[in-house]
Short mmCIF file of C-alpha atoms and ligand atoms in Angstrom, two decimals:
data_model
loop_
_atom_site.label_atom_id
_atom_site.label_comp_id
_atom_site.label_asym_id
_atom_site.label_seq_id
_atom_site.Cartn_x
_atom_site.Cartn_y
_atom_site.Cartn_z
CA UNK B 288 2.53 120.24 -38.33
CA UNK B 289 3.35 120.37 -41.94
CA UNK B 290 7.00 121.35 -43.52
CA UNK B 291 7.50 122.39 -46.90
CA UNK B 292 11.23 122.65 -47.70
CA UNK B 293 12.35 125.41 -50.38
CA UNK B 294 15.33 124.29 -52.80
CA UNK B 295 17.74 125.86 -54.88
CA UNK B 296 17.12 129.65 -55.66
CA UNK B 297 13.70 130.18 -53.60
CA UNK B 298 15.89 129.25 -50.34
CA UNK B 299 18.68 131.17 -51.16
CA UNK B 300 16.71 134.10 -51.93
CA UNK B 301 14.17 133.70 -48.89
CA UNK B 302 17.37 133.49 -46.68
CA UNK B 303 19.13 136.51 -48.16
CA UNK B 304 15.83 138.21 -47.92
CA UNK B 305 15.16 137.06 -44.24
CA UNK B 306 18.78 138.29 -42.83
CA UNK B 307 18.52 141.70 -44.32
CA UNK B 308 14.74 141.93 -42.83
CA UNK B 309 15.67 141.01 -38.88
CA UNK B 310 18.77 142.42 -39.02
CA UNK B 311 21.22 139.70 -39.54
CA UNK B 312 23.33 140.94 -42.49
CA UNK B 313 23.22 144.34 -44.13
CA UNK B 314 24.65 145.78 -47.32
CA UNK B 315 27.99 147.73 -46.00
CA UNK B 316 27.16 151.22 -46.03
CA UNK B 317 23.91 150.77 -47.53
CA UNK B 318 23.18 154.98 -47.65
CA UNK B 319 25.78 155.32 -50.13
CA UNK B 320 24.83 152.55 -52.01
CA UNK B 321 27.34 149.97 -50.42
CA UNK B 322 30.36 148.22 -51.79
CA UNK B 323 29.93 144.96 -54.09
CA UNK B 324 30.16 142.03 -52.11
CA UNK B 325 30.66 143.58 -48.96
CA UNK B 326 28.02 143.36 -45.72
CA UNK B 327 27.50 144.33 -42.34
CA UNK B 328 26.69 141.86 -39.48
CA UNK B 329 23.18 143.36 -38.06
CA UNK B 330 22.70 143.03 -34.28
CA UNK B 331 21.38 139.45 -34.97
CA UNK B 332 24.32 138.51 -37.36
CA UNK B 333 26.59 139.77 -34.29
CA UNK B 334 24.95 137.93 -32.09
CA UNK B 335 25.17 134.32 -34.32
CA UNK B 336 28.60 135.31 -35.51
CA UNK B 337 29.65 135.15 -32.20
CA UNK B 338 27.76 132.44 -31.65
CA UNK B 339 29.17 130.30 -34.42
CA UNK B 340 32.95 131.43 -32.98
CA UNK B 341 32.04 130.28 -29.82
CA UNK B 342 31.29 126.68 -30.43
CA UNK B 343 34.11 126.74 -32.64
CA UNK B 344 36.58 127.88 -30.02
CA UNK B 345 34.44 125.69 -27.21
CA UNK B 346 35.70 122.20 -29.63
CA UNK B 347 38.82 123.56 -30.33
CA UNK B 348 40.44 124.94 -26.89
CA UNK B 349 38.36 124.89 -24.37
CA UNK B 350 37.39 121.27 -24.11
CA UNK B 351 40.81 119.91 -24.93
CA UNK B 352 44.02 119.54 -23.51
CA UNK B 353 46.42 119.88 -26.30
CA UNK B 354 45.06 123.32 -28.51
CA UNK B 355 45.95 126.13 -26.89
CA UNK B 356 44.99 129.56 -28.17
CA UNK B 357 46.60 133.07 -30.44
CA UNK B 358 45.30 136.84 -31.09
CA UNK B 359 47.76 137.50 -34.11
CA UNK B 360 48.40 140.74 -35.19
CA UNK B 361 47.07 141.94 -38.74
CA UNK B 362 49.31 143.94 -40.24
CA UNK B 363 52.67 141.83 -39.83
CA UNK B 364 56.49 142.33 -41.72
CA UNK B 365 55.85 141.46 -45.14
CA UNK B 366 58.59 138.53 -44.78
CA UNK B 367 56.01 135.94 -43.63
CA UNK B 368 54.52 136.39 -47.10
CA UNK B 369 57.33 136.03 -48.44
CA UNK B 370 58.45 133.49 -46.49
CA UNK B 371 55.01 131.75 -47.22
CA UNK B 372 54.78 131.78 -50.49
CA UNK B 373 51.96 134.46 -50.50
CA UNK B 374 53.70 136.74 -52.37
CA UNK B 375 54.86 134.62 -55.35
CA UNK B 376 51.73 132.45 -55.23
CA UNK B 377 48.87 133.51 -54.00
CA UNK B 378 47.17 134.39 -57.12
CA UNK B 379 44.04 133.73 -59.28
CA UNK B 380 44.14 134.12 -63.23
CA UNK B 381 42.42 137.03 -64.11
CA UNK B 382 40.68 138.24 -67.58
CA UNK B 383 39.61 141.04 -68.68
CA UNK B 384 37.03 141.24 -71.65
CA UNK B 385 37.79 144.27 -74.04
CA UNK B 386 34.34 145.35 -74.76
CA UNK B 387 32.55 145.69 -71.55
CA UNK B 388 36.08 145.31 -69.17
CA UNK B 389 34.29 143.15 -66.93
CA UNK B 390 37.47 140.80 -65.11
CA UNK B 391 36.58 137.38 -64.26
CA UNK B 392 38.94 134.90 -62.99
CA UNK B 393 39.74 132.64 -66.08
CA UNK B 394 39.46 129.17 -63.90
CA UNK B 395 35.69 130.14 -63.38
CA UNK B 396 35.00 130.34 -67.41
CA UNK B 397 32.96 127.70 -69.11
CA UNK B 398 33.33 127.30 -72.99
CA UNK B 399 30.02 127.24 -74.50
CA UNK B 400 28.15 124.29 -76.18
CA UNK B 401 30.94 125.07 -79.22
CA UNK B 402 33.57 125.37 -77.02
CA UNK B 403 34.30 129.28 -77.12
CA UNK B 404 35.13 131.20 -74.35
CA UNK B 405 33.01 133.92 -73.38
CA UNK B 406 32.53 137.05 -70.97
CA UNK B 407 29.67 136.34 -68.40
CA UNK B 408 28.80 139.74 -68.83
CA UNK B 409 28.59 140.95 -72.31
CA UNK B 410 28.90 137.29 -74.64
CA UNK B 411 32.46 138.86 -76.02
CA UNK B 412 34.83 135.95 -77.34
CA UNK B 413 37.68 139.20 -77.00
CA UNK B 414 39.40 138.30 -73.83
CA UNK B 415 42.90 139.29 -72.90
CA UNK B 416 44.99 136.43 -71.97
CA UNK B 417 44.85 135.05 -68.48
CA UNK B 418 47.72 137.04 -66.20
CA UNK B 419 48.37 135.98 -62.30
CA UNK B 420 46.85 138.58 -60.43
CA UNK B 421 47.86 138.75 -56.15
CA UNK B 422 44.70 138.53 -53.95
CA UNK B 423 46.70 140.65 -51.04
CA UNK B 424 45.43 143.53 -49.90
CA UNK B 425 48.68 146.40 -50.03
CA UNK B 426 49.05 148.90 -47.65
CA UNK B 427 51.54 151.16 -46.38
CA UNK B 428 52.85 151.52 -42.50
CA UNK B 429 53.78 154.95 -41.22
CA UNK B 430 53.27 158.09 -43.43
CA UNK B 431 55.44 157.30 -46.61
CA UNK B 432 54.15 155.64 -48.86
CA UNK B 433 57.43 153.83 -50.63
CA UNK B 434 58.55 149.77 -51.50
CA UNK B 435 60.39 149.97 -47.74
CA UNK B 436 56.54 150.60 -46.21
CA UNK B 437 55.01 148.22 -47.69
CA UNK B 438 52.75 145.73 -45.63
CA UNK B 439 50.10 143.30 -46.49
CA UNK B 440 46.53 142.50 -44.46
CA UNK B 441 46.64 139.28 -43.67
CA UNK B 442 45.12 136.36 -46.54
CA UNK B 443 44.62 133.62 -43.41
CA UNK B 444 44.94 133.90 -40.13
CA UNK B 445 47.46 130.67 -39.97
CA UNK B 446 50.74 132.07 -40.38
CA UNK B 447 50.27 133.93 -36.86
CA UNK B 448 50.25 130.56 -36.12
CA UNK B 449 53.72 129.49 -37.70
CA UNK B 450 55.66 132.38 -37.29
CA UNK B 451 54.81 132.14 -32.95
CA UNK B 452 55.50 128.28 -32.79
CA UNK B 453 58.81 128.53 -30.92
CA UNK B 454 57.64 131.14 -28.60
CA UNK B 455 53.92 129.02 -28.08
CA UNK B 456 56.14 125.45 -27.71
CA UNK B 457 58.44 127.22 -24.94
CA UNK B 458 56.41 129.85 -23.05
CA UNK B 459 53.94 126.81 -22.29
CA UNK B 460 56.20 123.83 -22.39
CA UNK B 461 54.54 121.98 -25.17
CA UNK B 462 55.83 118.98 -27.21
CA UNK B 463 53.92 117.59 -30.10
CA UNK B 464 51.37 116.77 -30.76
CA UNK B 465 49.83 120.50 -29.60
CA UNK B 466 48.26 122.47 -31.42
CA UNK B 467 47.71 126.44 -31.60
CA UNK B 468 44.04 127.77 -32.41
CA UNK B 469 43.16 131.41 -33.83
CA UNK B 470 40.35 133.09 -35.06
CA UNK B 471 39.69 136.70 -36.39
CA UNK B 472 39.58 138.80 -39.87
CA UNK B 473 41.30 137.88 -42.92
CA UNK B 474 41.57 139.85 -46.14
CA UNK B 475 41.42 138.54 -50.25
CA UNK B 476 41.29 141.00 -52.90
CA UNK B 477 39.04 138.19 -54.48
CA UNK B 478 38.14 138.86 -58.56
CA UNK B 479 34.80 137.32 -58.51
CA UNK B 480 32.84 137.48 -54.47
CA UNK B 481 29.40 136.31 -54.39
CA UNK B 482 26.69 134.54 -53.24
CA UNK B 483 25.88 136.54 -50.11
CA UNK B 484 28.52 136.01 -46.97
CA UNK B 485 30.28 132.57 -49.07
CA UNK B 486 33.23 134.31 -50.86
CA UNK B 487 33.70 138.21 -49.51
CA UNK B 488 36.71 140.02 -49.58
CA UNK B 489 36.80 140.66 -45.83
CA UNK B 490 35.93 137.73 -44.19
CA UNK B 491 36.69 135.58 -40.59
CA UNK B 492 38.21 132.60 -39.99
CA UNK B 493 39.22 129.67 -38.00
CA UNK B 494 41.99 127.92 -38.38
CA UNK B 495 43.96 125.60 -36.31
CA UNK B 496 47.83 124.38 -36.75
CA UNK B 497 48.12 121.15 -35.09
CA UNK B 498 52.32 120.05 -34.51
CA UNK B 499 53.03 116.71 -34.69
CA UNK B 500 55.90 113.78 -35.27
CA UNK B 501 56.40 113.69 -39.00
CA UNK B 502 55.94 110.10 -38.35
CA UNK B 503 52.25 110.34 -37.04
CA UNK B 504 50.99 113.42 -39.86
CA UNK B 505 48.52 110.78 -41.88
CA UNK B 506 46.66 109.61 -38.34
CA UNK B 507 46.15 112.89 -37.52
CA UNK B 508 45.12 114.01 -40.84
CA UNK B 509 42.27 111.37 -40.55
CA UNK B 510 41.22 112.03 -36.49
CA UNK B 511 40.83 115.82 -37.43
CA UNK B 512 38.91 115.25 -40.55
CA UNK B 513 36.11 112.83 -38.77
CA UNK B 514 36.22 115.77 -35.57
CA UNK B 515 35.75 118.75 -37.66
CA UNK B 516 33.16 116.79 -39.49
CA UNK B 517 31.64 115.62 -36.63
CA UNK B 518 31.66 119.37 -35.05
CA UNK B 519 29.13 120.37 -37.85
CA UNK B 520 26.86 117.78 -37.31
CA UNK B 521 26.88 118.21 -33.27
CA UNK B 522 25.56 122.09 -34.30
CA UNK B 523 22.80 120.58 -36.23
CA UNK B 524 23.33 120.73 -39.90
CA UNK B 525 22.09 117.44 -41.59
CA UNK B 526 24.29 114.48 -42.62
CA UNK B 527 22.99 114.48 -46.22
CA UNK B 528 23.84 118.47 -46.74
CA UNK B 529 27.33 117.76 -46.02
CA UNK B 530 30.03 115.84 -47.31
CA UNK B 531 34.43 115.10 -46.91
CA UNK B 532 35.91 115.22 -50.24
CA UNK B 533 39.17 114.92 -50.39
CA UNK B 534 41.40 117.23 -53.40
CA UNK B 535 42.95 115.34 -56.63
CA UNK B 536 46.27 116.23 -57.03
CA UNK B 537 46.04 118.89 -59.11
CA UNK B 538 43.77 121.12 -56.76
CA UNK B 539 46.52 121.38 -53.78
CA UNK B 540 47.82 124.48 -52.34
CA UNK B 541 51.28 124.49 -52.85
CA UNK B 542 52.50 124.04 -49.27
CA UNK B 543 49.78 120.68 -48.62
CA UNK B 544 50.35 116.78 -49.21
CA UNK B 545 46.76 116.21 -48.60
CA UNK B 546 43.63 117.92 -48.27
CA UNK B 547 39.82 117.21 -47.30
CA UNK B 548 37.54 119.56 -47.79
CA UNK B 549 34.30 119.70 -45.55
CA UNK B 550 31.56 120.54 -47.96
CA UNK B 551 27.79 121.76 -47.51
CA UNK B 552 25.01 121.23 -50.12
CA UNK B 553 24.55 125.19 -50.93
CA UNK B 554 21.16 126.21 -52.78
CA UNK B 555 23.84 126.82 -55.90
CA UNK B 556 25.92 123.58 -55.29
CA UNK B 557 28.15 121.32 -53.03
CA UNK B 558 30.68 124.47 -51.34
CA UNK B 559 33.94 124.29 -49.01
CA UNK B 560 33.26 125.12 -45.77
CA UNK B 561 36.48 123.95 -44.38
CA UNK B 562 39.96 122.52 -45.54
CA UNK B 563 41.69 120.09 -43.56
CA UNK B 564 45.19 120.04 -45.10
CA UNK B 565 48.54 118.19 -44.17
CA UNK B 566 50.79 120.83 -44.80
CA UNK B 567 53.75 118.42 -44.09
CA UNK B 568 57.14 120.61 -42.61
CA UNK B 569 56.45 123.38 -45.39
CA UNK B 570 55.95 126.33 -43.41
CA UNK B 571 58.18 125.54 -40.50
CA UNK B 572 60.91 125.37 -42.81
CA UNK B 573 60.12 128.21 -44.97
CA UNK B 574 59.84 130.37 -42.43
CA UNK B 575 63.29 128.85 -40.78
CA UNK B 576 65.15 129.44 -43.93
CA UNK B 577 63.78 132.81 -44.48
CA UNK B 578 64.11 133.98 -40.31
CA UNK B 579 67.28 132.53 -39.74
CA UNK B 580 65.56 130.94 -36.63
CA UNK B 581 65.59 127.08 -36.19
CA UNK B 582 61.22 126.17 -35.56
CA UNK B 583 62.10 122.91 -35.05
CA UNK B 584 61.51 120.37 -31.81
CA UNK B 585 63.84 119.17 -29.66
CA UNK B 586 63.27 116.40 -27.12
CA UNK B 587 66.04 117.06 -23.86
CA UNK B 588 65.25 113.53 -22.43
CA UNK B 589 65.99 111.95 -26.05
CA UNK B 590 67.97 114.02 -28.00
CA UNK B 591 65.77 114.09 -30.44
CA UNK B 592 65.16 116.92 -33.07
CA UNK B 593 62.90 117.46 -35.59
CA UNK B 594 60.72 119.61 -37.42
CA UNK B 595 57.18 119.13 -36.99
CA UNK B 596 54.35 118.38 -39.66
CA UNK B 597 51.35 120.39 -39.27
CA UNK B 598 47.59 118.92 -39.58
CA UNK B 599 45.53 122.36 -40.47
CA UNK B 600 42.11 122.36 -39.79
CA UNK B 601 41.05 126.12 -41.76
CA UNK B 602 37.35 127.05 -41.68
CA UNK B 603 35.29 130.30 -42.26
CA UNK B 604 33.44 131.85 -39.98
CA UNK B 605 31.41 134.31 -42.05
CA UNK B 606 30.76 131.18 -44.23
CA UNK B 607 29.97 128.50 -42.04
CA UNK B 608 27.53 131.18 -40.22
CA UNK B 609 25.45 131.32 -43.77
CA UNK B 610 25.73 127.38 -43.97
CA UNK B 611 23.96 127.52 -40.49
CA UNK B 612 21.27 129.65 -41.61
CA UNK B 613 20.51 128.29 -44.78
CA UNK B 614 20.34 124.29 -42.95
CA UNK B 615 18.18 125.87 -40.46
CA UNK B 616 15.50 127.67 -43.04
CA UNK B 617 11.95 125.94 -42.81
CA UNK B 618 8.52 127.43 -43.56
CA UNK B 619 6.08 124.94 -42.00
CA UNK B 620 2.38 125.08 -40.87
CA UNK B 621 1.03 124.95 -37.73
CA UNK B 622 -3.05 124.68 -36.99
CA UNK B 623 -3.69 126.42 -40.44
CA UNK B 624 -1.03 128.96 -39.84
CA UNK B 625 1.91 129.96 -42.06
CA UNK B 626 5.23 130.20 -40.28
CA UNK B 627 9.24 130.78 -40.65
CA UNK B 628 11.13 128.85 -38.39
CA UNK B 629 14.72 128.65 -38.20
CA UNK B 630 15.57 125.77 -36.57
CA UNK B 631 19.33 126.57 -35.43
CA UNK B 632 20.94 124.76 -32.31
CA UNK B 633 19.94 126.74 -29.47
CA UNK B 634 23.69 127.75 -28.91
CA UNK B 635 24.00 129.27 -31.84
CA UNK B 636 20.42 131.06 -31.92
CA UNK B 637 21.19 134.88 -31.39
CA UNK B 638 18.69 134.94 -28.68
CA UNK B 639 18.10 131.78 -26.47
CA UNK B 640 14.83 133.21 -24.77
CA UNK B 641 12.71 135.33 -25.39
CA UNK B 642 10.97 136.62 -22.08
CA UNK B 643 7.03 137.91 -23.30
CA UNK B 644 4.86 139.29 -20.42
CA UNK B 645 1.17 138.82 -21.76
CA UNK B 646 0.28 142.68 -21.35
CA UNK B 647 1.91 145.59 -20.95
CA UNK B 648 0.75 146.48 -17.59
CA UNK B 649 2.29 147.23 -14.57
CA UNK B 650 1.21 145.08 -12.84
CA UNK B 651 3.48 142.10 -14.80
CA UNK B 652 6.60 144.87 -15.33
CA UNK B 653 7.90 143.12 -11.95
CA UNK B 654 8.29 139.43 -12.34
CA UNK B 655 8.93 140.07 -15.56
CA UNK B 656 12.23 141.98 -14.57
CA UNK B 657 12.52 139.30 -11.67
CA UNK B 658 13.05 136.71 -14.96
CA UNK B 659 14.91 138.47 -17.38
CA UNK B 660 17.28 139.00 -13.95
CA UNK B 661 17.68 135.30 -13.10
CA UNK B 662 18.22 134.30 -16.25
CA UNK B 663 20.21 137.37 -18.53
CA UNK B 664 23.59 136.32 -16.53
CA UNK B 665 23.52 132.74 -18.20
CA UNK B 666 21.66 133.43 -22.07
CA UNK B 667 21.29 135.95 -24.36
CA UNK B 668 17.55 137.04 -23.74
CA UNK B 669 15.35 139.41 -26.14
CA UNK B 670 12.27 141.39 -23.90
CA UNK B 671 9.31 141.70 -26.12
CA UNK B 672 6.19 143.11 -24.95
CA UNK B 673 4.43 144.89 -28.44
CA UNK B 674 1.48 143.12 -30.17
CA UNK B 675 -0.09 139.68 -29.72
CA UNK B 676 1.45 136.60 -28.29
CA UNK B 677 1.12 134.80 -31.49
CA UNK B 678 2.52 137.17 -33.71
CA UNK B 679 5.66 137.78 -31.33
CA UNK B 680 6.06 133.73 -31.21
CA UNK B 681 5.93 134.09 -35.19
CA UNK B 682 8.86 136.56 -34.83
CA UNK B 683 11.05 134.58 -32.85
CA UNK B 684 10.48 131.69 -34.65
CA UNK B 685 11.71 133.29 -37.55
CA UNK B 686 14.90 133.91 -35.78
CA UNK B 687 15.73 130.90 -34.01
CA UNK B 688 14.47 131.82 -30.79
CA UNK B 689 14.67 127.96 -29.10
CA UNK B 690 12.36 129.24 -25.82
CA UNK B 691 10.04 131.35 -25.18
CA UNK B 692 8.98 132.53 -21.96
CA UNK B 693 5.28 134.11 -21.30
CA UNK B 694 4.91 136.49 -18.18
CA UNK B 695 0.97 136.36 -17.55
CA UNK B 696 -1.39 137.38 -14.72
CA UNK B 697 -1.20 134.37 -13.12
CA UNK B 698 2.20 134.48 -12.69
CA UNK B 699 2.05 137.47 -10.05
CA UNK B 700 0.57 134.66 -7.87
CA UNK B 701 1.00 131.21 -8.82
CA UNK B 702 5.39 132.22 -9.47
CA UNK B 703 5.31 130.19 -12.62
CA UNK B 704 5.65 131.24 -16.34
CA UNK B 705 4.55 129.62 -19.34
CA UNK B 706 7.85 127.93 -21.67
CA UNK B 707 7.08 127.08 -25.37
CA UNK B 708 9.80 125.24 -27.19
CA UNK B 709 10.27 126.53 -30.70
CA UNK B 710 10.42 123.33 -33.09
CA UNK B 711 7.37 121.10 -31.33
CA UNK B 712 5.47 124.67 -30.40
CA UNK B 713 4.85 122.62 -27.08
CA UNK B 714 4.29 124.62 -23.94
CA UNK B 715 4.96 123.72 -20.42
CA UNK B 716 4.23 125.86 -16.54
CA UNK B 717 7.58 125.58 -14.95
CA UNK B 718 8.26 127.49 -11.61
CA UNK B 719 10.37 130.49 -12.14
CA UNK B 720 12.38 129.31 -9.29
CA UNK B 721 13.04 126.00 -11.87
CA UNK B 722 13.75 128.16 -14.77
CA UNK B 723 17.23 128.30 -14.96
CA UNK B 724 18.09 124.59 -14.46
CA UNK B 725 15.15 123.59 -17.30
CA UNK B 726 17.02 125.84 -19.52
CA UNK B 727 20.38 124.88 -18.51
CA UNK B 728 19.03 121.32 -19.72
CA UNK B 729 17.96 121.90 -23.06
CA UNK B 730 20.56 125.08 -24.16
N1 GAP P 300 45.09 128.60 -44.01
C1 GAP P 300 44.46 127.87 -45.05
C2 GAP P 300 43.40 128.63 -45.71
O1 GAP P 300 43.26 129.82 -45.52
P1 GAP P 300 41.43 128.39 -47.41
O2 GAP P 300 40.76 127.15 -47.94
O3 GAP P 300 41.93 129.38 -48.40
O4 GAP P 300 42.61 127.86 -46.49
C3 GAP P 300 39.88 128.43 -45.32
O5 GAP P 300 40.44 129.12 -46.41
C4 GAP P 300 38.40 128.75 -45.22
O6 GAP P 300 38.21 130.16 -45.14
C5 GAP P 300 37.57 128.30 -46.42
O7 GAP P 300 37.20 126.95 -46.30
C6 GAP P 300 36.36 129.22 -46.32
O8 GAP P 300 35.41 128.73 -45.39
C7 GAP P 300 36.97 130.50 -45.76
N2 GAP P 300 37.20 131.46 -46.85
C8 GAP P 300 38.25 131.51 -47.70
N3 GAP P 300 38.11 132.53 -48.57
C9 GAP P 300 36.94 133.15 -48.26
C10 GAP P 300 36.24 134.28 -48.79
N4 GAP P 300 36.74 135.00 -49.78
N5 GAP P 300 35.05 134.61 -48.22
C11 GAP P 300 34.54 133.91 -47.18
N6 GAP P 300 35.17 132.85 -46.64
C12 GAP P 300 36.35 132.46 -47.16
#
């Protein structure tokens, strides 16, 4: 077996290219010519999407005692952003060039070899100066549309987080260090998307507050930067395409003392996948002042009191799913034969099996039902039964498929199927009556 690895643009491109043709990711509303920088998750994209979540959440809160987990709302009272510093803040400097009004965000502008600043688009050295422009999305609540209406969709997911600590810390008796864990949609009005899924205006993500004694904030800043690291690597993207890099002063957000970023080697570039800030007391107390409500912890054994520092552990979803794909891209060769292979972690493949009876004849219709049956409750399994074997391994190679099972004539009898394993093409009888345990094994 041979493996020839695309670089740079030729990945990217066979990637993009590869998700719109098996249904991964789609153009949003591609009939009326879409909206820039805006996609669709495909039934395959679902199913990885959900995938990548999954794992996430799996680390996060289920195999842990302290994280416990949120479903915030949305649309929330526009005092959080306030409170947040959203509103006042949360900005990126915008430009507009006055002959072709293309805007770009004036942070992303590179002088030329003579050090003039110039519109991407058009060459024009006649820019407008750079104004603070608000990446909220505005809305209105109820049916009039005035300044007392006005609500925001949410930028991250984490003030949910914040603004529910006291009733998280009491309803489930928690004292630091907890942590709360939520992950859903979250909005940017951003000036410049691009590159496919990385920056999009609607996006997901998953973030996770972690409360603990002021005292302890830099330990904890550390053990969640090596686990979040660590997290990527146990899904199966390389150690050299990633990298912790932690921000010079000048790059931190406003409310953080301290930030890492988690970083993957993009076809375009080293590119955040995930921050991992110490945002210190900031948002407790801002949103104390603001609420009139003390967010604060207090010890009845000690006496103690105090407010909390919070270790924030904020990743995309949408992103780290294209990160996935893109680590997972190979074209190899196999006896003489061309093939795509993604070679994704088999929990976050969209299908885990692929169940193939050899023909379409009756005759295998049964034990091929009897298979899908024993095994559909426990993985997400794709029925295939058009064309040749080798061309329907070819397809779910291409997307990830980790096993695939073939129904043949013999199987009526002998009550075994045939299992090849994506990556070494190797194929093995097994007894359906062993099938789910083998699988169990290796998924
Ligand atoms: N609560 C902190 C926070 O939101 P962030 O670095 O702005 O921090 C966290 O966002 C993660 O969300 C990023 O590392 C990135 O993976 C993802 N993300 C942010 N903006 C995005 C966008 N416009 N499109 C896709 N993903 C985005």
């Amino acid at each position: 077996m041979t493996d020839e690895g695309l670089s740079g643009t030729a990945l990217f491109d066979a990637v993009v290219n590869l998700c719109k043709r098996r249904g991964f990711v789609f153009p949003s509303a591609e009939i009326y010519g879409g909206i820039r920088s805006t996609y669709d998750y495909g039934p395959l994209g679902a199913l990885m999407l959900r995938n990548v979540k999954d794992a996430w959440w799996r680390a996060m809160v289920q195999e842990r005692d302290d994280v416990l987990p949120l479903d915030a709302a949305i649309l929330t009272n526009p005092k959080v952003w306030e409170a947040s510093g959203h509103l006042a803040t949360f900005t990126d400097p915008l430009v507009d060039c006055r002959s072709c009004n293309e805007r770009s965000r004036a942070d992303h502008l590179e002088p030329d070899s003579a050090g003039v600043i110039r519109c991407p688009k058009c060459g024009s050295t006649d820019l407008t100066d750079a104004r603070p422009f608000n990446l909220m999305f505005k809305t209105w609540v109820g049916p009039v549309e005035d300044e007392g209406s006005v609500a925001y969709l949410r930028p991250e997911t984490a003030q949910g987080m914040f603004v529910n600590f006291a009733n998280v810390q009491t309803t489930m008796r928690r004292k630091p260090p907890f942590g709360i864990a939520q992950l859903g949609r979250s909005f940017r009005n951003e000036i410049t998307p691009g590159n496919f899924v990385f920056r999009t205006r609607e996006f997901e993500q998953m973030e996770m507050e972690f409360f603990v004694p002021p005292a302890d904030s830099s330990r904890w800043h550390e053990y969640w930067c090596e686990q979040r690291l660590a997290w990527y690597l146990r899904y199966g993207i390389p150690e050299e395409l990633l990298r912790l890099r932690a921000h010079e002063e000048e790059e931190l957000s406003h409310y953080s003392s301290g930030t890492s970023d988690v970083e993957f080697a993009f076809p375009w570039g080293w590119g955040e996948l995930e921050g991992i800030a110490n945002r210190t007391d900031f948002d407790l107390k801002a949103h104390s002042e603001h609420s009139g409500v003390r967010l604060e912890y207090f010890d009845q054994a000690t006496g103690e009191r105090y407010v909390p520092h919070v270790i924030e552990p904020a990743a995309g979803a949408t992103r780290t799913m294209m990160a996935f794909l893109i680590a997972a891209y190979h074209e190899d060769e196999i006896a003489g034969e061309k093939r795509t292979v993604l070679r994704l972690h088999p929990r976050l493949a969209p299908y885990q099996v692929a169940v193939l009876p050899l023909s379409k004849k009756d005759e295998l219709t049964s034990t091929t039902d009897e298979v899908l049956d024993l095994i559909r409750p426990r993985f997400m399994c794709e029925r295939d039964d058009t064309q040749s074997i080798g061309r329907r391994y070819r397809r779910q190679d291409e997307i990830g498929t980790p096993y695939c099972i073939t129904v043949d004539f013999d199987s009526v009898n002998d009550r075994a199927v045939t299992v090849r394993e994506r990556d070494s093409t190797i194929q093995e009888r097994i007894p359906i009556s062993g099938l789910v345990s083998y699988l169990t094994e290796r998924i």
